[in-house]
Amino acid sequence: MNTKKLIGKTVLIVEDDPKIRNLLKIYLLNEGYEVMEAVDGLDAKNKIEDFDPCILILDLMLPKISGEEICKWVREDLNSMMPIIMLTAKATENNRIQGFKLGADDYVVKPFSPGELMGRIEAVLRRTASRCGKISFSGFTLKPAKGEAWIDGTKLELTHFEFKLIHTFMQHPDQVLSREQILNLIYDNHEKAVSDRTIDVHIKHLREKIKAHSSKEYIQTVRGMGYKFVGL
């Protein structure tokens, strides 16, 4: 099994068929993606608003709100360029043309090969890399271009150094970093302006801000070694 973690690659599967949803989840997890699931259109809207996934795998024939409506809402109401792959039994050329007009980046017809879909996901993400300039793990999302950090839809108010810290941790998930390594990753060696022990104070403050919005211990202390960001 592939154990790599693809930074910033959170996939939201919107599919009401549990067999298809579970099959896709197995393949995506095996490829290192973080996976979220929605069982209908309303569930999808809520998860898109709360978690801002990196790519959307969207069935069109959904309960409550159709996939076409979701796609139109993402593009027009949210004004989002989130990559979208439509997954549907609608196989005519007109259906595909309509899907692309609504703003889909790719269109996959059922029944499909999971392996082919994984290839299409990779291709779409390569083409749209500039749209997904964020890192996301288990409800914690960082948007470096905007300097924003979010937990479960709530924006954290971080200092400049705290943001640099969490950005560094999230770029190295599940990896123990010493204080010296953290400083080297944040600064060029000749630009260090923070001592090793000052790191502890900043991490303490960062943890307090995270704890106010989540019970998950994202930043763990590894005794005698340093700190580790736990992504899952």
Short mmCIF file of C-alpha atoms in Angstrom, two decimals:
data_model
loop_
_atom_site.label_atom_id
_atom_site.label_comp_id
_atom_site.label_asym_id
_atom_site.label_seq_id
_atom_site.Cartn_x
_atom_site.Cartn_y
_atom_site.Cartn_z
CA MET A 1 0.00 0.00 0.00
CA ASN A 2 1.15 3.53 -0.77
CA THR A 3 1.76 5.29 2.55
CA LYS A 4 2.75 8.71 1.22
CA LYS A 5 0.65 11.71 2.21
CA LEU A 6 -0.17 14.12 -0.60
CA ILE A 7 0.01 17.58 0.98
CA GLY A 8 -3.06 19.64 0.23
CA LYS A 9 -4.84 16.84 -1.63
CA THR A 10 -8.19 16.54 0.11
CA VAL A 11 -10.83 14.89 -2.10
CA LEU A 12 -14.56 15.22 -1.45
CA ILE A 13 -16.53 12.31 -2.92
CA VAL A 14 -20.17 13.27 -3.50
CA GLU A 15 -21.98 10.03 -4.28
CA ASP A 16 -25.19 8.52 -2.90
CA ASP A 17 -24.27 4.94 -3.85
CA PRO A 18 -22.31 3.57 -0.84
CA LYS A 19 -20.61 0.84 -2.92
CA ILE A 20 -19.15 3.35 -5.40
CA ARG A 21 -18.29 5.76 -2.59
CA ASN A 22 -16.45 3.11 -0.58
CA LEU A 23 -14.60 1.79 -3.64
CA LEU A 24 -13.37 5.28 -4.52
CA LYS A 25 -12.37 5.91 -0.92
CA ILE A 26 -10.22 2.76 -0.84
CA TYR A 27 -8.41 3.73 -4.04
CA LEU A 28 -7.91 7.35 -2.97
CA LEU A 29 -6.58 6.45 0.48
CA ASN A 30 -4.22 3.94 -1.13
CA GLU A 31 -2.86 6.76 -3.31
CA GLY A 32 -2.24 8.98 -0.28
CA TYR A 33 -5.18 11.37 -0.56
CA GLU A 34 -7.21 12.58 2.40
CA VAL A 35 -10.83 11.64 1.73
CA MET A 36 -14.12 13.21 2.75
CA GLU A 37 -17.56 11.90 1.80
CA ALA A 38 -20.98 13.42 1.14
CA VAL A 39 -24.10 11.32 0.57
CA ASP A 40 -26.32 13.96 -1.07
CA GLY A 41 -26.23 17.48 -2.49
CA LEU A 42 -27.06 19.24 0.77
CA ASP A 43 -24.34 17.33 2.63
CA ALA A 44 -21.94 18.29 -0.17
CA LYS A 45 -22.73 22.00 0.12
CA ASN A 46 -22.13 21.94 3.86
CA LYS A 47 -18.79 20.13 3.54
CA ILE A 48 -17.62 22.38 0.70
CA GLU A 49 -18.38 25.49 2.77
CA ASP A 50 -16.80 24.11 5.94
CA PHE A 51 -13.71 22.35 4.59
CA ASP A 52 -12.93 23.80 1.12
CA PRO A 53 -11.66 20.50 -0.38
CA CYS A 54 -8.96 20.48 -3.03
CA ILE A 55 -10.99 18.58 -5.60
CA LEU A 56 -14.61 17.46 -5.96
CA ILE A 57 -15.68 14.08 -7.38
CA LEU A 58 -19.32 14.84 -8.10
CA ASP A 59 -22.12 12.44 -9.02
CA LEU A 60 -24.83 14.27 -10.95
CA MET A 61 -27.90 12.27 -9.91
CA LEU A 62 -28.03 13.11 -6.20
CA PRO A 63 -30.81 13.35 -3.60
CA LYS A 64 -31.89 16.80 -2.31
CA ILE A 65 -29.68 18.90 -4.62
CA SER A 66 -28.47 17.69 -8.02
CA GLY A 67 -24.85 17.55 -9.03
CA GLU A 68 -25.50 20.10 -11.78
CA GLU A 69 -26.85 22.53 -9.19
CA ILE A 70 -23.85 21.91 -6.93
CA CYS A 71 -21.45 22.58 -9.80
CA LYS A 72 -23.26 25.79 -10.75
CA TRP A 73 -23.33 26.91 -7.10
CA VAL A 74 -19.58 26.32 -6.69
CA ARG A 75 -18.76 28.31 -9.83
CA GLU A 76 -21.31 31.13 -9.58
CA ASP A 77 -22.28 31.63 -5.93
CA LEU A 78 -18.99 30.68 -4.29
CA ASN A 79 -17.00 32.02 -7.26
CA SER A 80 -14.67 29.08 -6.65
CA MET A 81 -12.28 27.47 -9.14
CA MET A 82 -12.18 24.25 -7.12
CA PRO A 83 -11.42 21.40 -9.57
CA ILE A 84 -14.54 19.32 -10.30
CA ILE A 85 -14.77 15.90 -11.92
CA MET A 86 -18.32 14.89 -12.78
CA LEU A 87 -19.19 11.23 -12.29
CA THR A 88 -22.39 10.16 -14.01
CA ALA A 89 -24.37 7.60 -15.99
CA LYS A 90 -25.37 10.37 -18.43
CA ALA A 91 -23.25 9.41 -21.41
CA THR A 92 -24.45 11.48 -24.38
CA GLU A 93 -22.31 14.13 -26.03
CA ASN A 94 -24.87 16.79 -25.06
CA ASN A 95 -24.60 15.71 -21.41
CA ARG A 96 -20.82 16.09 -21.52
CA ILE A 97 -21.01 19.45 -23.24
CA GLN A 98 -23.50 20.68 -20.62
CA GLY A 99 -21.22 19.44 -17.84
CA PHE A 100 -18.26 21.38 -19.20
CA LYS A 101 -20.44 24.47 -19.67
CA LEU A 102 -21.39 24.28 -15.99
CA GLY A 103 -17.68 24.39 -15.14
CA ALA A 104 -16.56 20.76 -14.82
CA ASP A 105 -12.86 20.06 -15.38
CA ASP A 106 -13.47 16.47 -16.46
CA TYR A 107 -16.41 14.15 -17.07
CA VAL A 108 -16.31 10.42 -16.25
CA VAL A 109 -19.12 8.08 -17.35
CA LYS A 110 -20.31 5.14 -15.25
CA PRO A 111 -19.38 2.32 -15.22
CA PHE A 112 -15.76 3.40 -14.93
CA SER A 113 -12.35 1.99 -14.07
CA PRO A 114 -11.18 3.22 -10.64
CA GLY A 115 -7.61 3.17 -11.95
CA GLU A 116 -8.56 5.41 -14.87
CA LEU A 117 -10.34 7.79 -12.51
CA MET A 118 -7.21 8.02 -10.32
CA GLY A 119 -5.26 8.97 -13.43
CA ARG A 120 -7.82 11.62 -14.32
CA ILE A 121 -7.71 13.04 -10.79
CA GLU A 122 -3.92 13.36 -11.03
CA ALA A 123 -4.17 14.98 -14.45
CA VAL A 124 -6.80 17.50 -13.30
CA LEU A 125 -4.78 18.38 -10.22
CA ARG A 126 -1.67 18.95 -12.36
CA ARG A 127 -3.61 21.22 -14.72
CA THR A 128 -5.24 23.15 -11.90
CA ALA A 129 -2.36 23.22 -9.40
CA SER A 130 -2.50 27.01 -9.07
CA ARG A 131 -6.12 26.77 -7.87
CA CYS A 132 -5.33 24.57 -4.90
CA GLY A 133 -2.68 26.50 -3.05
CA LYS A 134 -3.62 25.13 0.33
CA ILE A 135 -2.72 22.37 2.75
CA SER A 136 -5.44 20.42 4.51
CA PHE A 137 -5.48 17.69 7.17
CA SER A 138 -8.47 16.42 9.18
CA GLY A 139 -10.41 19.68 9.23
CA PHE A 140 -7.31 21.90 9.56
CA THR A 141 -6.75 23.97 6.42
CA LEU A 142 -3.94 26.38 5.66
CA LYS A 143 -4.10 28.89 2.78
CA PRO A 144 -0.52 30.19 2.45
CA ALA A 145 -1.30 32.63 -0.36
CA LYS A 146 -3.87 34.36 1.85
CA GLY A 147 -2.03 33.83 5.14
CA GLU A 148 -5.13 32.11 6.58
CA ALA A 149 -5.55 29.12 8.87
CA TRP A 150 -8.94 27.46 9.40
CA ILE A 151 -10.20 24.70 11.69
CA ASP A 152 -13.59 23.17 10.87
CA GLY A 153 -14.68 26.37 9.15
CA THR A 154 -13.41 28.74 11.86
CA LYS A 155 -10.57 31.12 11.01
CA LEU A 156 -7.67 31.26 13.48
CA GLU A 157 -6.09 34.58 14.36
CA LEU A 158 -2.37 33.82 14.22
CA THR A 159 0.71 36.00 14.49
CA HIS A 160 3.11 36.03 11.56
CA PHE A 161 5.51 33.65 13.32
CA GLU A 162 2.72 31.31 14.45
CA PHE A 163 1.57 31.07 10.84
CA LYS A 164 5.13 30.27 9.72
CA LEU A 165 5.29 27.57 12.40
CA ILE A 166 2.08 25.81 11.45
CA HIS A 167 2.94 26.12 7.76
CA THR A 168 6.27 24.41 8.42
CA PHE A 169 4.64 21.63 10.44
CA MET A 170 1.95 20.98 7.82
CA GLN A 171 4.54 20.74 5.07
CA HIS A 172 6.16 17.90 7.06
CA PRO A 173 3.21 15.86 8.42
CA ASP A 174 3.91 13.02 10.86
CA GLN A 175 7.62 13.91 10.86
CA VAL A 176 9.47 14.70 14.09
CA LEU A 177 11.20 18.08 13.81
CA SER A 178 13.80 19.31 16.27
CA ARG A 179 13.81 22.98 17.30
CA GLU A 180 16.91 23.48 15.19
CA GLN A 181 15.23 21.93 12.15
CA ILE A 182 12.17 24.10 12.61
CA LEU A 183 14.29 27.24 12.69
CA ASN A 184 16.26 26.16 9.62
CA LEU A 185 13.03 25.51 7.74
CA ILE A 186 11.56 28.90 8.70
CA TYR A 187 14.69 30.99 8.23
CA ASP A 188 17.86 30.91 6.21
CA ASN A 189 20.67 30.17 8.67
CA HIS A 190 21.99 33.71 8.56
CA GLU A 191 18.55 35.20 9.25
CA LYS A 192 17.67 33.44 12.52
CA ALA A 193 16.08 35.86 14.94
CA VAL A 194 14.47 33.38 17.35
CA SER A 195 16.23 31.11 19.85
CA ASP A 196 15.55 27.40 20.09
CA ARG A 197 13.71 27.72 23.40
CA THR A 198 11.57 30.61 22.16
CA ILE A 199 10.08 28.05 19.76
CA ASP A 200 8.48 26.36 22.79
CA VAL A 201 6.70 29.58 23.76
CA HIS A 202 5.35 30.14 20.26
CA ILE A 203 4.18 26.53 20.01
CA LYS A 204 2.44 26.84 23.38
CA HIS A 205 0.51 29.89 22.14
CA LEU A 206 -0.28 28.16 18.84
CA ARG A 207 -1.62 25.11 20.67
CA GLU A 208 -3.85 27.29 22.84
CA LYS A 209 -5.40 28.91 19.78
CA ILE A 210 -5.97 25.54 18.14
CA LYS A 211 -7.42 24.05 21.35
CA ALA A 212 -10.04 26.81 21.46
CA HIS A 213 -11.59 25.35 18.30
CA SER A 214 -10.64 21.66 18.28
CA SER A 215 -10.07 18.83 20.74
CA LYS A 216 -7.58 17.19 18.37
CA GLU A 217 -3.94 17.44 19.40
CA TYR A 218 -2.42 18.40 16.06
CA ILE A 219 1.02 19.35 17.43
CA GLN A 220 2.54 16.68 19.65
CA THR A 221 5.71 16.81 21.75
CA VAL A 222 8.16 13.98 21.16
CA ARG A 223 10.24 13.87 24.32
CA GLY A 224 13.94 14.47 23.75
CA MET A 225 13.46 14.99 20.01
CA GLY A 226 11.13 17.88 19.21
CA TYR A 227 7.63 18.25 17.81
CA LYS A 228 5.41 16.47 15.30
CA PHE A 229 2.31 17.57 13.40
CA VAL A 230 -0.20 14.70 13.33
CA GLY A 231 -2.15 14.86 10.09
CA LEU A 232 -4.63 12.01 10.59
#
